[in-house]
Amino acid sequence: MRAFLAAAALVLMLGGCVSPAWDDHDYALKAQQTTQSVVSTVEVVRLAVQHSGELHRPYLKVVLTEAATDLGTLAQQFGGVQPPSDASDEVRDRTLEQLQQAQDQVDALLIEVRRGGVEHPDRAAARLEKLAKELR
């Protein structure tokens, strides 16, 4: 449980604002920072799902709701930074696609929890772990 709380605190620290990108290098760094924040959020969700049998359902709903909100905020912040050149378009597309994958998985888990709980926590945690590895 301590690891879960530490991971949750990490997500809050990493979810800062995104400033303008002046060149391709700066834009790539912003994409990397965004991706790291997404990984942190996915890991918090993975821990929560993995230990969902030990957590009260209302608490799990709050964790997943906040994760979904955080991912939406990250998508909005990064999506608001315009790529400085055509070369950065691929970075933008890949980063936003990864963000969307994370959002889709968290949203699906949130629906499951609201409908009675995570049906297969081990499978869900494995999917989240795979996504986190892909994001890294």
Coordinates of N, CA and C in Angstrom, one line a residue:
M1 N 0.8 -1.2 0.0 CA 0.0 0.0 0.0 C 0.9 1.3 0.0
R2 N 2.0 1.2 0.7 CA 2.9 2.4 0.7 C 3.4 2.7 -0.7
A3 N 3.7 1.6 -1.5 CA 4.2 1.8 -2.8 C 3.1 2.5 -3.7
F4 N 1.9 2.1 -3.4 CA 0.8 2.7 -4.2 C 0.7 4.2 -3.9
L5 N 0.8 4.6 -2.6 CA 0.7 6.0 -2.2 C 1.9 6.8 -2.7
A6 N 3.0 6.2 -2.7 CA 4.2 6.8 -3.3 C 4.1 7.1 -4.8
A7 N 3.5 6.1 -5.5 CA 3.3 6.2 -6.9 C 2.3 7.3 -7.2
A8 N 1.2 7.4 -6.4 CA 0.2 8.4 -6.5 C 0.8 9.8 -6.3
A9 N 1.7 9.9 -5.3 CA 2.3 11.2 -5.1 C 3.2 11.6 -6.3
L10 N 3.9 10.6 -6.9 CA 4.7 10.9 -8.0 C 4.0 11.4 -9.2
V11 N 2.8 10.8 -9.4 CA 1.9 11.3 -10.5 C 1.6 12.8 -10.3
L12 N 1.2 13.1 -9.1 CA 0.9 14.5 -8.9 C 2.0 15.5 -9.1
M13 N 3.2 15.0 -8.8 CA 4.4 15.9 -9.0 C 4.8 16.0 -10.5
L14 N 4.6 15.0 -11.3 CA 5.0 15.0 -12.7 C 4.0 15.7 -13.6
G15 N 2.8 15.9 -13.1 CA 1.7 16.4 -14.0 C 1.7 17.9 -14.1
G16 N 2.9 18.5 -14.4 CA 3.0 20.0 -14.5 C 2.5 20.5 -15.8
C17 N 2.6 21.8 -16.0 CA 2.1 22.5 -17.2 C 3.2 22.3 -18.3
V18 N 2.7 22.4 -19.5 CA 3.6 22.3 -20.7 C 3.7 23.7 -21.3
S19 N 5.0 24.1 -21.5 CA 5.2 25.4 -22.1 C 5.5 25.2 -23.6
P20 N 5.6 26.3 -24.3 CA 5.8 26.3 -25.8 C 7.1 25.5 -26.2
A21 N 7.1 24.9 -27.3 CA 8.3 24.2 -27.9 C 8.9 25.1 -28.9
W22 N 10.2 25.5 -28.7 CA 10.8 26.4 -29.6 C 11.5 25.7 -30.8
D23 N 11.9 24.4 -30.6 CA 12.5 23.7 -31.7 C 12.2 22.2 -31.6
D24 N 12.7 21.4 -32.5 CA 12.3 20.0 -32.5 C 12.9 19.3 -31.3
H25 N 14.0 19.7 -30.8 CA 14.6 19.1 -29.6 C 13.7 19.4 -28.4
D26 N 13.3 20.6 -28.3 CA 12.5 21.0 -27.1 C 11.2 20.3 -27.2
Y27 N 10.6 20.1 -28.4 CA 9.4 19.4 -28.6 C 9.5 18.0 -28.2
A28 N 10.6 17.3 -28.6 CA 10.8 15.9 -28.2 C 10.9 15.8 -26.7
L29 N 11.6 16.7 -26.0 CA 11.7 16.7 -24.6 C 10.3 16.8 -23.9
K30 N 9.5 17.6 -24.5 CA 8.1 17.8 -23.9 C 7.3 16.5 -24.1
A31 N 7.5 15.9 -25.3 CA 6.8 14.6 -25.5 C 7.3 13.5 -24.5
Q32 N 8.6 13.5 -24.3 CA 9.2 12.6 -23.4 C 8.6 12.8 -21.9
Q33 N 8.6 14.0 -21.5 CA 8.0 14.4 -20.2 C 6.6 13.9 -20.1
T34 N 5.8 14.2 -21.1 CA 4.4 13.8 -21.1 C 4.3 12.3 -21.0
T35 N 5.1 11.6 -21.8 CA 5.1 10.1 -21.8 C 5.4 9.6 -20.4
Q36 N 6.4 10.2 -19.8 CA 6.8 9.8 -18.4 C 5.7 10.0 -17.4
S37 N 4.9 11.0 -17.6 CA 3.8 11.3 -16.7 C 2.7 10.2 -17.0
V38 N 2.5 9.9 -18.2 CA 1.5 8.9 -18.6 C 1.9 7.5 -18.0
V39 N 3.2 7.2 -18.1 CA 3.7 5.9 -17.5 C 3.4 5.9 -16.0
S40 N 3.7 7.0 -15.3 CA 3.4 7.1 -13.9 C 1.9 6.9 -13.5
T41 N 1.1 7.5 -14.3 CA -0.4 7.3 -14.1 C -0.8 5.9 -14.4
V42 N -0.3 5.3 -15.4 CA -0.6 3.9 -15.8 C -0.1 3.0 -14.6
E43 N 1.0 3.3 -14.1 CA 1.6 2.4 -13.0 C 0.7 2.5 -11.7
V44 N 0.2 3.7 -11.4 CA -0.7 3.9 -10.3 C -2.0 3.1 -10.5
V45 N -2.5 3.2 -11.7 CA -3.7 2.4 -12.0 C -3.4 0.9 -11.9
R46 N -2.3 0.5 -12.5 CA -1.9 -0.9 -12.4 C -1.8 -1.4 -11.0
L47 N -1.2 -0.6 -10.1 CA -1.1 -1.0 -8.7 C -2.5 -1.1 -8.0
A48 N -3.3 -0.1 -8.4 CA -4.7 -0.1 -7.8 C -5.5 -1.3 -8.3
V49 N -5.4 -1.6 -9.5 CA -6.1 -2.8 -10.1 C -5.6 -4.1 -9.5
Q50 N -4.3 -4.2 -9.4 CA -3.6 -5.4 -8.9 C -4.0 -5.6 -7.5
H51 N -4.3 -4.6 -6.7 CA -4.7 -4.7 -5.3 C -6.1 -4.4 -5.1
S52 N -6.9 -4.5 -6.2 CA -8.3 -4.1 -6.1 C -9.1 -4.9 -5.1
G53 N -8.7 -6.1 -4.8 CA -9.4 -6.9 -3.8 C -9.1 -6.4 -2.4
E54 N -8.1 -5.7 -2.2 CA -7.8 -5.1 -0.9 C -8.3 -3.7 -0.7
L55 N -8.8 -3.1 -1.8 CA -9.2 -1.7 -1.7 C -10.8 -1.6 -1.7
H56 N -11.3 -0.7 -1.0 CA -12.7 -0.4 -1.1 C -13.1 0.1 -2.4
R57 N -14.2 -0.4 -3.0 CA -14.6 0.0 -4.3 C -14.7 1.5 -4.5
P58 N -15.3 2.3 -3.5 CA -15.4 3.7 -3.7 C -14.0 4.4 -3.9
Y59 N -13.0 3.8 -3.1 CA -11.6 4.4 -3.2 C -11.1 4.1 -4.6
L60 N -11.3 2.9 -5.1 CA -10.8 2.5 -6.4 C -11.4 3.3 -7.5
K61 N -12.7 3.7 -7.3 CA -13.3 4.6 -8.3 C -12.7 5.9 -8.3
V62 N -12.3 6.4 -7.1 CA -11.7 7.7 -7.0 C -10.3 7.7 -7.7
V63 N -9.5 6.6 -7.4 CA -8.2 6.5 -8.0 C -8.3 6.5 -9.5
L64 N -9.2 5.7 -10.1 CA -9.4 5.6 -11.5 C -9.9 6.9 -12.1
T65 N -10.8 7.5 -11.4 CA -11.4 8.8 -11.9 C -10.3 9.8 -12.0
E66 N -9.5 9.9 -11.0 CA -8.4 10.9 -11.0 C -7.4 10.6 -12.0
A67 N -7.1 9.3 -12.2 CA -6.2 8.9 -13.3 C -6.7 9.3 -14.7
A68 N -8.0 9.1 -14.9 CA -8.6 9.4 -16.2 C -8.6 11.0 -16.4
T69 N -8.8 11.7 -15.3 CA -8.7 13.2 -15.4 C -7.3 13.6 -15.7
D70 N -6.3 13.0 -15.0 CA -4.9 13.3 -15.2 C -4.5 13.1 -16.7
L71 N -4.9 11.9 -17.2 CA -4.6 11.6 -18.6 C -5.2 12.6 -19.6
G72 N -6.5 13.0 -19.3 CA -7.1 14.0 -20.1 C -6.4 15.3 -20.1
T73 N -5.9 15.7 -18.9 CA -5.2 16.9 -18.8 C -3.9 16.9 -19.5
L74 N -3.2 15.7 -19.4 CA -1.9 15.6 -20.2 C -2.2 15.7 -21.7
A75 N -3.2 15.0 -22.1 CA -3.5 15.1 -23.6 C -3.9 16.5 -24.0
Q76 N -4.6 17.2 -23.2 CA -4.9 18.6 -23.5 C -3.7 19.5 -23.5
Q77 N -2.8 19.3 -22.5 CA -1.6 20.1 -22.4 C -0.7 19.9 -23.6
F78 N -0.4 18.6 -23.8 CA 0.5 18.3 -24.9 C -0.1 18.6 -26.2
G79 N -1.3 18.3 -26.4 CA -2.0 18.6 -27.7 C -2.1 20.1 -28.0
G80 N -2.0 20.9 -27.0 CA -2.0 22.3 -27.1 C -0.6 22.9 -27.6
V81 N 0.4 22.1 -27.5 CA 1.7 22.5 -28.0 C 1.9 22.2 -29.5
Q82 N 2.0 23.2 -30.3 CA 2.1 22.9 -31.7 C 3.5 22.5 -32.1
P83 N 3.6 21.5 -32.9 CA 4.9 21.0 -33.4 C 5.6 22.1 -34.1
P84 N 6.9 22.3 -33.8 CA 7.6 23.5 -34.5 C 8.0 23.2 -36.0
S85 N 7.9 21.9 -36.4 CA 8.3 21.6 -37.8 C 7.6 20.3 -38.2
D86 N 7.6 20.0 -39.5 CA 7.1 18.8 -40.0 C 7.7 17.6 -39.3
A87 N 9.0 17.7 -39.0 CA 9.7 16.6 -38.4 C 9.1 16.2 -37.0
S88 N 8.5 17.1 -36.3 CA 7.9 16.9 -35.0 C 6.5 16.3 -35.1
D89 N 5.9 16.3 -36.3 CA 4.6 15.8 -36.4 C 4.5 14.3 -36.0
E90 N 5.5 13.5 -36.4 CA 5.5 12.1 -36.0 C 5.5 11.9 -34.5
V91 N 6.4 12.7 -33.9 CA 6.5 12.7 -32.4 C 5.1 13.0 -31.8
R92 N 4.5 14.0 -32.3 CA 3.2 14.4 -31.8 C 2.1 13.3 -32.0
D93 N 2.1 12.7 -33.2 CA 1.1 11.7 -33.4 C 1.3 10.5 -32.5
R94 N 2.6 10.1 -32.4 CA 2.9 8.9 -31.6 C 2.6 9.1 -30.1
T95 N 2.9 10.3 -29.6 CA 2.6 10.6 -28.2 C 1.2 10.7 -27.9
L96 N 0.4 11.3 -28.8 CA -1.0 11.4 -28.6 C -1.7 10.1 -28.7
E97 N -1.2 9.2 -29.6 CA -1.7 7.9 -29.8 C -1.5 7.0 -28.5
Q98 N -0.3 7.2 -27.9 CA 0.0 6.5 -26.7 C -0.9 7.0 -25.5
L99 N -1.1 8.2 -25.5 CA -2.0 8.8 -24.5 C -3.4 8.3 -24.7
Q100 N -3.9 8.2 -25.9 CA -5.2 7.7 -26.1 C -5.3 6.2 -25.7
Q101 N -4.3 5.4 -25.9 CA -4.3 4.0 -25.5 C -4.5 3.9 -24.0
A102 N -3.7 4.8 -23.3 CA -3.8 4.8 -21.8 C -5.2 5.2 -21.4
Q103 N -5.7 6.3 -22.0 CA -7.0 6.8 -21.6 C -8.1 5.7 -21.9
D104 N -8.0 5.0 -23.0 CA -9.0 3.9 -23.3 C -9.0 2.8 -22.2
Q105 N -7.8 2.4 -21.8 CA -7.7 1.3 -20.8 C -8.2 1.8 -19.5
V106 N -7.9 3.0 -19.1 CA -8.3 3.5 -17.8 C -9.8 3.7 -17.8
D107 N -10.4 4.2 -18.9 CA -11.8 4.4 -19.0 C -12.6 3.1 -18.9
A108 N -12.0 2.1 -19.6 CA -12.7 0.7 -19.6 C -12.6 0.2 -18.2
L109 N -11.5 0.3 -17.5 CA -11.5 -0.2 -16.1 C -12.4 0.6 -15.2
L110 N -12.5 1.9 -15.4 CA -13.5 2.7 -14.6 C -14.9 2.2 -14.8
I111 N -15.3 1.9 -16.0 CA -16.6 1.4 -16.3 C -16.8 0.1 -15.6
E112 N -15.8 -0.8 -15.6 CA -15.9 -2.1 -14.9 C -16.1 -1.9 -13.4
V113 N -15.3 -1.0 -12.8 CA -15.4 -0.7 -11.4 C -16.8 -0.2 -11.0
R114 N -17.3 0.7 -11.8 CA -18.6 1.3 -11.6 C -19.7 0.2 -11.7
R115 N -19.5 -0.8 -12.5 CA -20.5 -1.9 -12.7 C -20.3 -3.0 -11.8
G116 N -19.4 -2.9 -10.8 CA -19.3 -4.0 -9.8 C -17.9 -4.4 -9.4
G117 N -16.9 -4.0 -10.2 CA -15.5 -4.3 -9.8 C -14.8 -4.8 -11.0
V118 N -13.5 -4.9 -10.9 CA -12.6 -5.3 -12.0 C -12.8 -6.8 -12.1
E119 N -13.3 -7.3 -13.2 CA -13.6 -8.7 -13.4 C -12.4 -9.6 -13.3
H120 N -11.3 -9.2 -14.0 CA -10.1 -10.0 -14.0 C -8.9 -9.1 -13.7
P121 N -8.7 -8.8 -12.4 CA -7.6 -7.9 -12.1 C -6.2 -8.3 -12.6
D122 N -5.9 -9.6 -12.6 CA -4.6 -10.0 -13.0 C -4.4 -9.7 -14.5
R123 N -5.4 -10.0 -15.3 CA -5.3 -9.7 -16.7 C -5.2 -8.2 -17.0
A124 N -6.0 -7.4 -16.3 CA -6.0 -6.0 -16.4 C -4.6 -5.4 -16.0
A125 N -4.1 -5.9 -14.9 CA -2.8 -5.4 -14.5 C -1.7 -5.8 -15.5
A126 N -1.8 -6.9 -16.1 CA -0.8 -7.4 -17.1 C -0.9 -6.5 -18.4
R127 N -2.2 -6.1 -18.8 CA -2.3 -5.2 -19.9 C -1.7 -3.8 -19.6
L128 N -1.9 -3.4 -18.4 CA -1.4 -2.1 -18.0 C 0.1 -2.1 -17.9
E129 N 0.7 -3.2 -17.4 CA 2.1 -3.4 -17.4 C 2.7 -3.4 -18.8
K130 N 2.1 -4.1 -19.7 CA 2.5 -4.1 -21.1 C 2.5 -2.7 -21.7
L131 N 1.4 -1.9 -21.4 CA 1.3 -0.6 -21.9 C 2.4 0.3 -21.4
A132 N 2.7 0.2 -20.1 CA 3.7 1.0 -19.4 C 5.1 0.7 -20.1
K133 N 5.4 -0.6 -20.4 CA 6.6 -1.0 -21.0 C 6.7 -0.4 -22.4
E134 N 5.6 -0.4 -23.1 CA 5.6 0.2 -24.5 C 5.9 1.7 -24.4
L135 N 5.3 2.3 -23.4 CA 5.5 3.8 -23.3 C 6.9 4.1 -22.9
R136 N 7.6 3.3 -22.2 CA 8.9 3.5 -21.8 C 9.8 3.5 -23.0

